[in-house]
Coordinates of C-alpha atoms in Angstrom, one line a residue:
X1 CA 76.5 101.1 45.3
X2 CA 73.3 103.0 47.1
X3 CA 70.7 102.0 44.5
X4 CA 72.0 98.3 44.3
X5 CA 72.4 97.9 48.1
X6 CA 69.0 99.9 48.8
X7 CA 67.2 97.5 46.7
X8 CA 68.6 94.7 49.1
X9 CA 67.9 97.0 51.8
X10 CA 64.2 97.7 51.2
X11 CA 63.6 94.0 50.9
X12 CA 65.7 92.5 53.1
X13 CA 65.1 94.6 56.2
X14 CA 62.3 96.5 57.7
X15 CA 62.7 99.1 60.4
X16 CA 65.4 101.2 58.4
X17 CA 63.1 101.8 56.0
X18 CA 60.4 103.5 57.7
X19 CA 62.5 105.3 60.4
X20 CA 64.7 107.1 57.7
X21 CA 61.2 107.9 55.9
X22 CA 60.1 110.1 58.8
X23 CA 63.2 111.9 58.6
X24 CA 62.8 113.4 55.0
X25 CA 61.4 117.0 55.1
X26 CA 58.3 117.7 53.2
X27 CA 59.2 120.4 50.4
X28 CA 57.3 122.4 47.7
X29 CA 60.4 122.9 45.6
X30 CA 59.9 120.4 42.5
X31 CA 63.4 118.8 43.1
X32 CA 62.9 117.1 46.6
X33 CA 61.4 114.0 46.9
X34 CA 57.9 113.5 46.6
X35 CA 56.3 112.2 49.9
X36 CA 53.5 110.4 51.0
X37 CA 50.4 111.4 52.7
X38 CA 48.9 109.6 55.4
X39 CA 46.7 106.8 54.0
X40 CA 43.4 108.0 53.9
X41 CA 39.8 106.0 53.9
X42 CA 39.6 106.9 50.5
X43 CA 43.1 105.3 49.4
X44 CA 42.2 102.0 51.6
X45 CA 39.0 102.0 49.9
X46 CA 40.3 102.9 46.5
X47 CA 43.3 100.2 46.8
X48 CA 40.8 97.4 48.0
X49 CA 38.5 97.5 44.8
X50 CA 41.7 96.8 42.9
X51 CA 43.3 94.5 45.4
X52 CA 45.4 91.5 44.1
X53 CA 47.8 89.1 45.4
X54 CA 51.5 90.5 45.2
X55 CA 54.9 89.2 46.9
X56 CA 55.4 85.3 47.7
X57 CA 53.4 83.7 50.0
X58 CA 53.9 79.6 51.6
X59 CA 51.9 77.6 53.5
X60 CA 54.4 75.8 56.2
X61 CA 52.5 72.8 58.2
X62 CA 53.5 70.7 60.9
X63 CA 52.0 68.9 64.2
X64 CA 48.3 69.5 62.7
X65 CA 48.7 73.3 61.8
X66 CA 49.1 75.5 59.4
X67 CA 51.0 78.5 59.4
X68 CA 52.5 81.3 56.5
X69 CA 55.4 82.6 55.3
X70 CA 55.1 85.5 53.7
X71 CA 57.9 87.8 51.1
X72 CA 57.5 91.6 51.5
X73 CA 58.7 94.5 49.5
X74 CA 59.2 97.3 52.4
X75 CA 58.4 100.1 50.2
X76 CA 55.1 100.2 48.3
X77 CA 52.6 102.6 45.9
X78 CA 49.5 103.9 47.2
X79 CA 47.5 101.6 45.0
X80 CA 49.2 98.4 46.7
X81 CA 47.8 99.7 50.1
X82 CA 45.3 96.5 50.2
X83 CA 46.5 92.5 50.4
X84 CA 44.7 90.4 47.8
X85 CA 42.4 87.6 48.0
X86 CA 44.5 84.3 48.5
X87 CA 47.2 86.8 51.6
X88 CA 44.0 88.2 53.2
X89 CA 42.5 84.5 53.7
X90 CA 45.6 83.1 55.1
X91 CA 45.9 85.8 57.3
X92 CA 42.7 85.5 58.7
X93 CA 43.6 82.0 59.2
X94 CA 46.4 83.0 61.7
X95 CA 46.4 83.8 65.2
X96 CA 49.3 86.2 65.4
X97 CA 51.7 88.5 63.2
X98 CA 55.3 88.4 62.9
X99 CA 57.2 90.9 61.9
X100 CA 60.9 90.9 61.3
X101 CA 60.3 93.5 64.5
X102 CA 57.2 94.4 66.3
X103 CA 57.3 98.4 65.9
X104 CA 54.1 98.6 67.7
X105 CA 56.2 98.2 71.2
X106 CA 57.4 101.2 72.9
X107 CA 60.3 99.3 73.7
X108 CA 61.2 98.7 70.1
X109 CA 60.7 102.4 68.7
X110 CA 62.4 103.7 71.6
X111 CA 65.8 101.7 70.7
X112 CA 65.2 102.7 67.4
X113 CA 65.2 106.0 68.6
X114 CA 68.4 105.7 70.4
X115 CA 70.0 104.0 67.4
X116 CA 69.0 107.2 65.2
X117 CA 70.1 109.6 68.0
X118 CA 73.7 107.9 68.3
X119 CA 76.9 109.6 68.3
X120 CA 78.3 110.4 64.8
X121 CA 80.7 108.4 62.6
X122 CA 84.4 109.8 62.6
X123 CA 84.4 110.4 58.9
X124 CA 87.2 112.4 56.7
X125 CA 86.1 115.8 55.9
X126 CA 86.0 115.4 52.3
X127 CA 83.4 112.6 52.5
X128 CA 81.4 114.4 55.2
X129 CA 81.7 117.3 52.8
X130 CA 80.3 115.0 50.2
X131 CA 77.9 113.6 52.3
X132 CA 76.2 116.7 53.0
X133 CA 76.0 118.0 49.7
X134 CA 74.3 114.6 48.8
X135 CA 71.9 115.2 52.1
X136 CA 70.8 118.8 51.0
X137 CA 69.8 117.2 47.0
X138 CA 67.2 115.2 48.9
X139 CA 65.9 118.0 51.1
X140 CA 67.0 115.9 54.2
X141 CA 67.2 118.2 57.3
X142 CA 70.9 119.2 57.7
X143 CA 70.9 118.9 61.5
X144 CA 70.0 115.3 61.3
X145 CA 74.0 114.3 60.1
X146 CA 75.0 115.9 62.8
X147 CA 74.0 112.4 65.3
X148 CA 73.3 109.0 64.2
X149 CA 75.7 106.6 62.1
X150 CA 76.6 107.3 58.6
X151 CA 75.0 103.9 57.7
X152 CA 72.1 105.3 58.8
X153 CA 72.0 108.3 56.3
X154 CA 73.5 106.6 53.3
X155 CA 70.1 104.4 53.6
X156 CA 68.1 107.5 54.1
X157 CA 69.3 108.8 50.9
X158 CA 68.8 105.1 49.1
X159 CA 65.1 106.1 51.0
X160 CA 64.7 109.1 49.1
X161 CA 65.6 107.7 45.8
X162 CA 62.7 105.0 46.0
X163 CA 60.6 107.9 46.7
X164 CA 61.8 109.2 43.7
X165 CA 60.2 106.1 41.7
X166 CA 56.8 106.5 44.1
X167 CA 57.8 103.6 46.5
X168 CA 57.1 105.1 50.1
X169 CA 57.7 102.4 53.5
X170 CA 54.5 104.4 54.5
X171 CA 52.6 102.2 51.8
X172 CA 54.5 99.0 52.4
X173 CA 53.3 95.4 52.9
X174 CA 54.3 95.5 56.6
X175 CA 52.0 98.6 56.9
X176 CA 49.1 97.0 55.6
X177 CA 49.3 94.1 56.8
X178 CA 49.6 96.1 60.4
X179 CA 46.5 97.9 59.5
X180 CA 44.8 94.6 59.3
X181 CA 45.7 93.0 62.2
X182 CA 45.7 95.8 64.5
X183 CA 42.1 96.7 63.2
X184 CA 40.7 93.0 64.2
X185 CA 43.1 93.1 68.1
X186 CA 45.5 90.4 66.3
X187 CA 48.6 89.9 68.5
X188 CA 51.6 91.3 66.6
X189 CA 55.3 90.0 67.6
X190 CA 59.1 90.4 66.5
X191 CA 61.2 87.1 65.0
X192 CA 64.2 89.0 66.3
X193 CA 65.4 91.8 68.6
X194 CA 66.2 95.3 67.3
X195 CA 70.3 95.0 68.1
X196 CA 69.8 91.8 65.7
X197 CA 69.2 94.4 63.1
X198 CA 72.0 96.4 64.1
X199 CA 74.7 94.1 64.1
X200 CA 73.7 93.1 60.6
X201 CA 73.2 96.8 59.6
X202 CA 75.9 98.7 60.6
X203 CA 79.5 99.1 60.2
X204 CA 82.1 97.4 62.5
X205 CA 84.4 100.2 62.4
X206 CA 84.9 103.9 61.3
X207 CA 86.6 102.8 58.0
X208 CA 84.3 100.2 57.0
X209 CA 81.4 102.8 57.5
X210 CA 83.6 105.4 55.6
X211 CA 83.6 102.4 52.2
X212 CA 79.9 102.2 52.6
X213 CA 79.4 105.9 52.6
X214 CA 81.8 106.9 49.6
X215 CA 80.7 103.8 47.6
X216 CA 77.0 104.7 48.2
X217 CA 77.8 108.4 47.1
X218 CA 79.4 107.3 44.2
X219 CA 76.9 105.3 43.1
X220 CA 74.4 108.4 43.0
X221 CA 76.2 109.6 40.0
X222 CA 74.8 106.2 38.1
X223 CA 71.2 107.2 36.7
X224 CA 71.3 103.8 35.8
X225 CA 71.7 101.7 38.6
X226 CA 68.2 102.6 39.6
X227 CA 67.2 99.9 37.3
X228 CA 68.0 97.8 39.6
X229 CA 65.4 98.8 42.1
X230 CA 63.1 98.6 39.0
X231 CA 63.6 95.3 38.3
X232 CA 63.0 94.0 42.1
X233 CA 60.1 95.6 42.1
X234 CA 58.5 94.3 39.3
X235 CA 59.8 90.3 40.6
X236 CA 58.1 90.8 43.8
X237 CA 55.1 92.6 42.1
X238 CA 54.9 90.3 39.9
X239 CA 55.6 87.4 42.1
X240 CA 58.2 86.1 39.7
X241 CA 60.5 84.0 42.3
X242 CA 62.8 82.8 39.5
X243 CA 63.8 86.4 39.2
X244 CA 64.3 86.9 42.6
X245 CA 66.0 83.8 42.8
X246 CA 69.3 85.1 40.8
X247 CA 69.3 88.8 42.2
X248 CA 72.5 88.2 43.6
X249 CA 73.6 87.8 39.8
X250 CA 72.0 90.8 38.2
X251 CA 71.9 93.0 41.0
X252 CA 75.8 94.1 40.8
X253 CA 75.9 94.7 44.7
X254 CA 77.8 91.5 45.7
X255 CA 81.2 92.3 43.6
X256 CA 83.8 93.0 46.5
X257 CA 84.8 91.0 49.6
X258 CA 83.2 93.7 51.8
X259 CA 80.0 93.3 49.3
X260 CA 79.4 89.8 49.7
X261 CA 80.5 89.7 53.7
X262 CA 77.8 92.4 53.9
X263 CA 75.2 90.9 51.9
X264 CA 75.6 87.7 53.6
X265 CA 75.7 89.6 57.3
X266 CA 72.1 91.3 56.3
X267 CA 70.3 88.5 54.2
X268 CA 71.3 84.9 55.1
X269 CA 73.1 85.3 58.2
X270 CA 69.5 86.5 59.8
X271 CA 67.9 83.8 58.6
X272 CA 67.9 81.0 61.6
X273 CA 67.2 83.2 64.1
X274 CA 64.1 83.8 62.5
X275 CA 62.9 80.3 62.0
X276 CA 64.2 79.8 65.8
X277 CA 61.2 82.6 66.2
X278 CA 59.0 81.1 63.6
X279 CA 59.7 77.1 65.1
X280 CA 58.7 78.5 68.6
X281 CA 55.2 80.6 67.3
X282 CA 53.8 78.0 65.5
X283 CA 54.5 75.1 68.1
X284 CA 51.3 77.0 70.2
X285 CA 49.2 79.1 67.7
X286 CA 49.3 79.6 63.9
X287 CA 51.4 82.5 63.1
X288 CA 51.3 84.8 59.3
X289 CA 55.8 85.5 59.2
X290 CA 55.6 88.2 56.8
X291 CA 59.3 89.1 56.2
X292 CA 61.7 90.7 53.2
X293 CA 61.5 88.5 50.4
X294 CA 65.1 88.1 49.6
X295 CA 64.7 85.9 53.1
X296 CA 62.9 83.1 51.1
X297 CA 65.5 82.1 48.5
X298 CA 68.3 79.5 47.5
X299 CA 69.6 76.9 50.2
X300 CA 69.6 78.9 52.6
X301 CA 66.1 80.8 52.8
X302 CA 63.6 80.4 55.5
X303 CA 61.3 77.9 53.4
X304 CA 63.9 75.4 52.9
X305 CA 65.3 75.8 56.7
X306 CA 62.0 75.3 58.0
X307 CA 61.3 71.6 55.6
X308 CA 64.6 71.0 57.1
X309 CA 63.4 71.0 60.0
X310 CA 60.5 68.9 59.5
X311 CA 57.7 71.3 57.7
X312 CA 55.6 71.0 55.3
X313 CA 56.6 73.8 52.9
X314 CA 54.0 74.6 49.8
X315 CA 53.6 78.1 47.8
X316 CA 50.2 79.7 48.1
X317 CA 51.3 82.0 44.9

């Protein structure tokens, strides 16, 4: 299940992402990875000439203001490293940036830190033996399983295999939109708290983390499954919503009782917290919410919690 759960994963949550990024280890050897270099003035420059509108955006207005809900994809291409014309002019329109988390404050990165650095998961041998033979294939550094739960490095390894496809968190929509706002002193915040993330994230127990892990190597021996990822890509590229709208039926991740609790745990359960956050923001200043995009859909997605709650809800694109 990595591939199918990683492409929930890479658009459903945000810090993961980038903090098992900076764990891969750079390698000549034609095998590993390939990894991202820094963007350069050149690539923002390059990516700006070409610069279209991608992912989902809304207009939510209430009291006399306007505000924007925006659907991310967490992992991105060099060439995506620029918002288009229609995001660019709504975010310009907004006094502040909302993030899932704010990773600009210490506060946060430091949690994340300690999150990362935790004590290991009790895990049979076999598995951890699995586990690290999986771990060395990416060219992750072998110390690294040694602390942290094995959540956390089953997701580094779903990391490495959208590298594999050239889709880097380095080049994703949070990043530029970041680059934006921090550029022109735009106040960034968090719609909810790191241990949020966490509870939705990881594992209860040792055994439940011990189904995620084997499942997740299992699903490494299915060269198909990265399809999958593929075709998520290409709906939020795209901006075909319909698509995105029935992932849950072609995306062969919510099968099992443990699959759909999960899914529902990291997707929908996150979900009024968030417009909690969003409601509060926008009653003082109008805010650009730029979140994972399976966040938007069905019954339960932020646009039709917030018109429940008395906002005007439109689609930019």
């Amino acid at each position: 299940m990595l591939i199918r759960r990683f492409a929930s994963l890479v658009l459903a949550c945000g810090f993961m992402s980038g903090a098992a990024a900076a764990l891969a280890a750079p390698s000549a050897e034609g095998a590993c990875p390939p990894q991202p270099s820094p963007p350069s003035r050149e690539l923002m420059q390059k990516a700006q000439q070409q610069a279209v509108d991608r992912g989902f955006l809304w207009r939510i207005s209430r009291d006399g203001r306007d505000s924007f809900l925006y659907g991310t994809l967490h992992a991105g291409r060099p060439e995506w490293f620029a918002l288009g014309p229609r995001t660019e002019a709504s975010l310009s329109r907004a006094g502040t940036l909302a993030l899932e988390i704010d990773v600009t404050d210490p506060a946060v990165q430091a949690a994340l830190q300690g999150a990362m650095q935790g004590p290991p998961r009790a895990l049979p041998a076999e598995l951890m033996r699995s586990l690290r033979a999986a771990w060395a294939t990416e060219c992750l550094p072998a110390d690294t399983l040694d602390r942290g739960a094995a959540e956390f490095h089953v997701m580094q390894l779903g990391v490495a295999q959208a590298q594999r496809q050239g889709l880097f968190p380095l080049y994703g929509a949070e990043s530029v939109l970041l680059v934006r706002s921090l550029g022109r002193q735009r106040p960034v915040v968090g719609l909810e708290s790191v241990q949020t993330q966490l509870s939705a994230l990881l594992a209860r127990d040792d055994e439940e983390a011990a189904t995620m892990v084997r499942e997740a190597l299992a699903e490494l021996q299915r060269p198909q499954a990265v399809h999958t990822l593929e075709r998520l890509t290409r709906a939020w590229v795209t901006g075909d919503l319909k698509d995105l709208e029935a992932h849950a039926e072609w995306c062969d991740c919510v099968n099992t009782p443990t699959e759909r609790e999960s899914y529902a745990r990291l997707v929908d359960g996150r979900n009024p917290g968030m417009v909690n956050a969003i409601e509060r923001l926008h009653a003082s200043a109008s805010v650009f919410a730029a979140v994972g995009a399976l966040h938007l859909v069905g019954p339960r997605g932020l646009p039709a919690l917030l018109a429940a709650r008395g906002f005007k809800v439109s689609r930019v694109f």
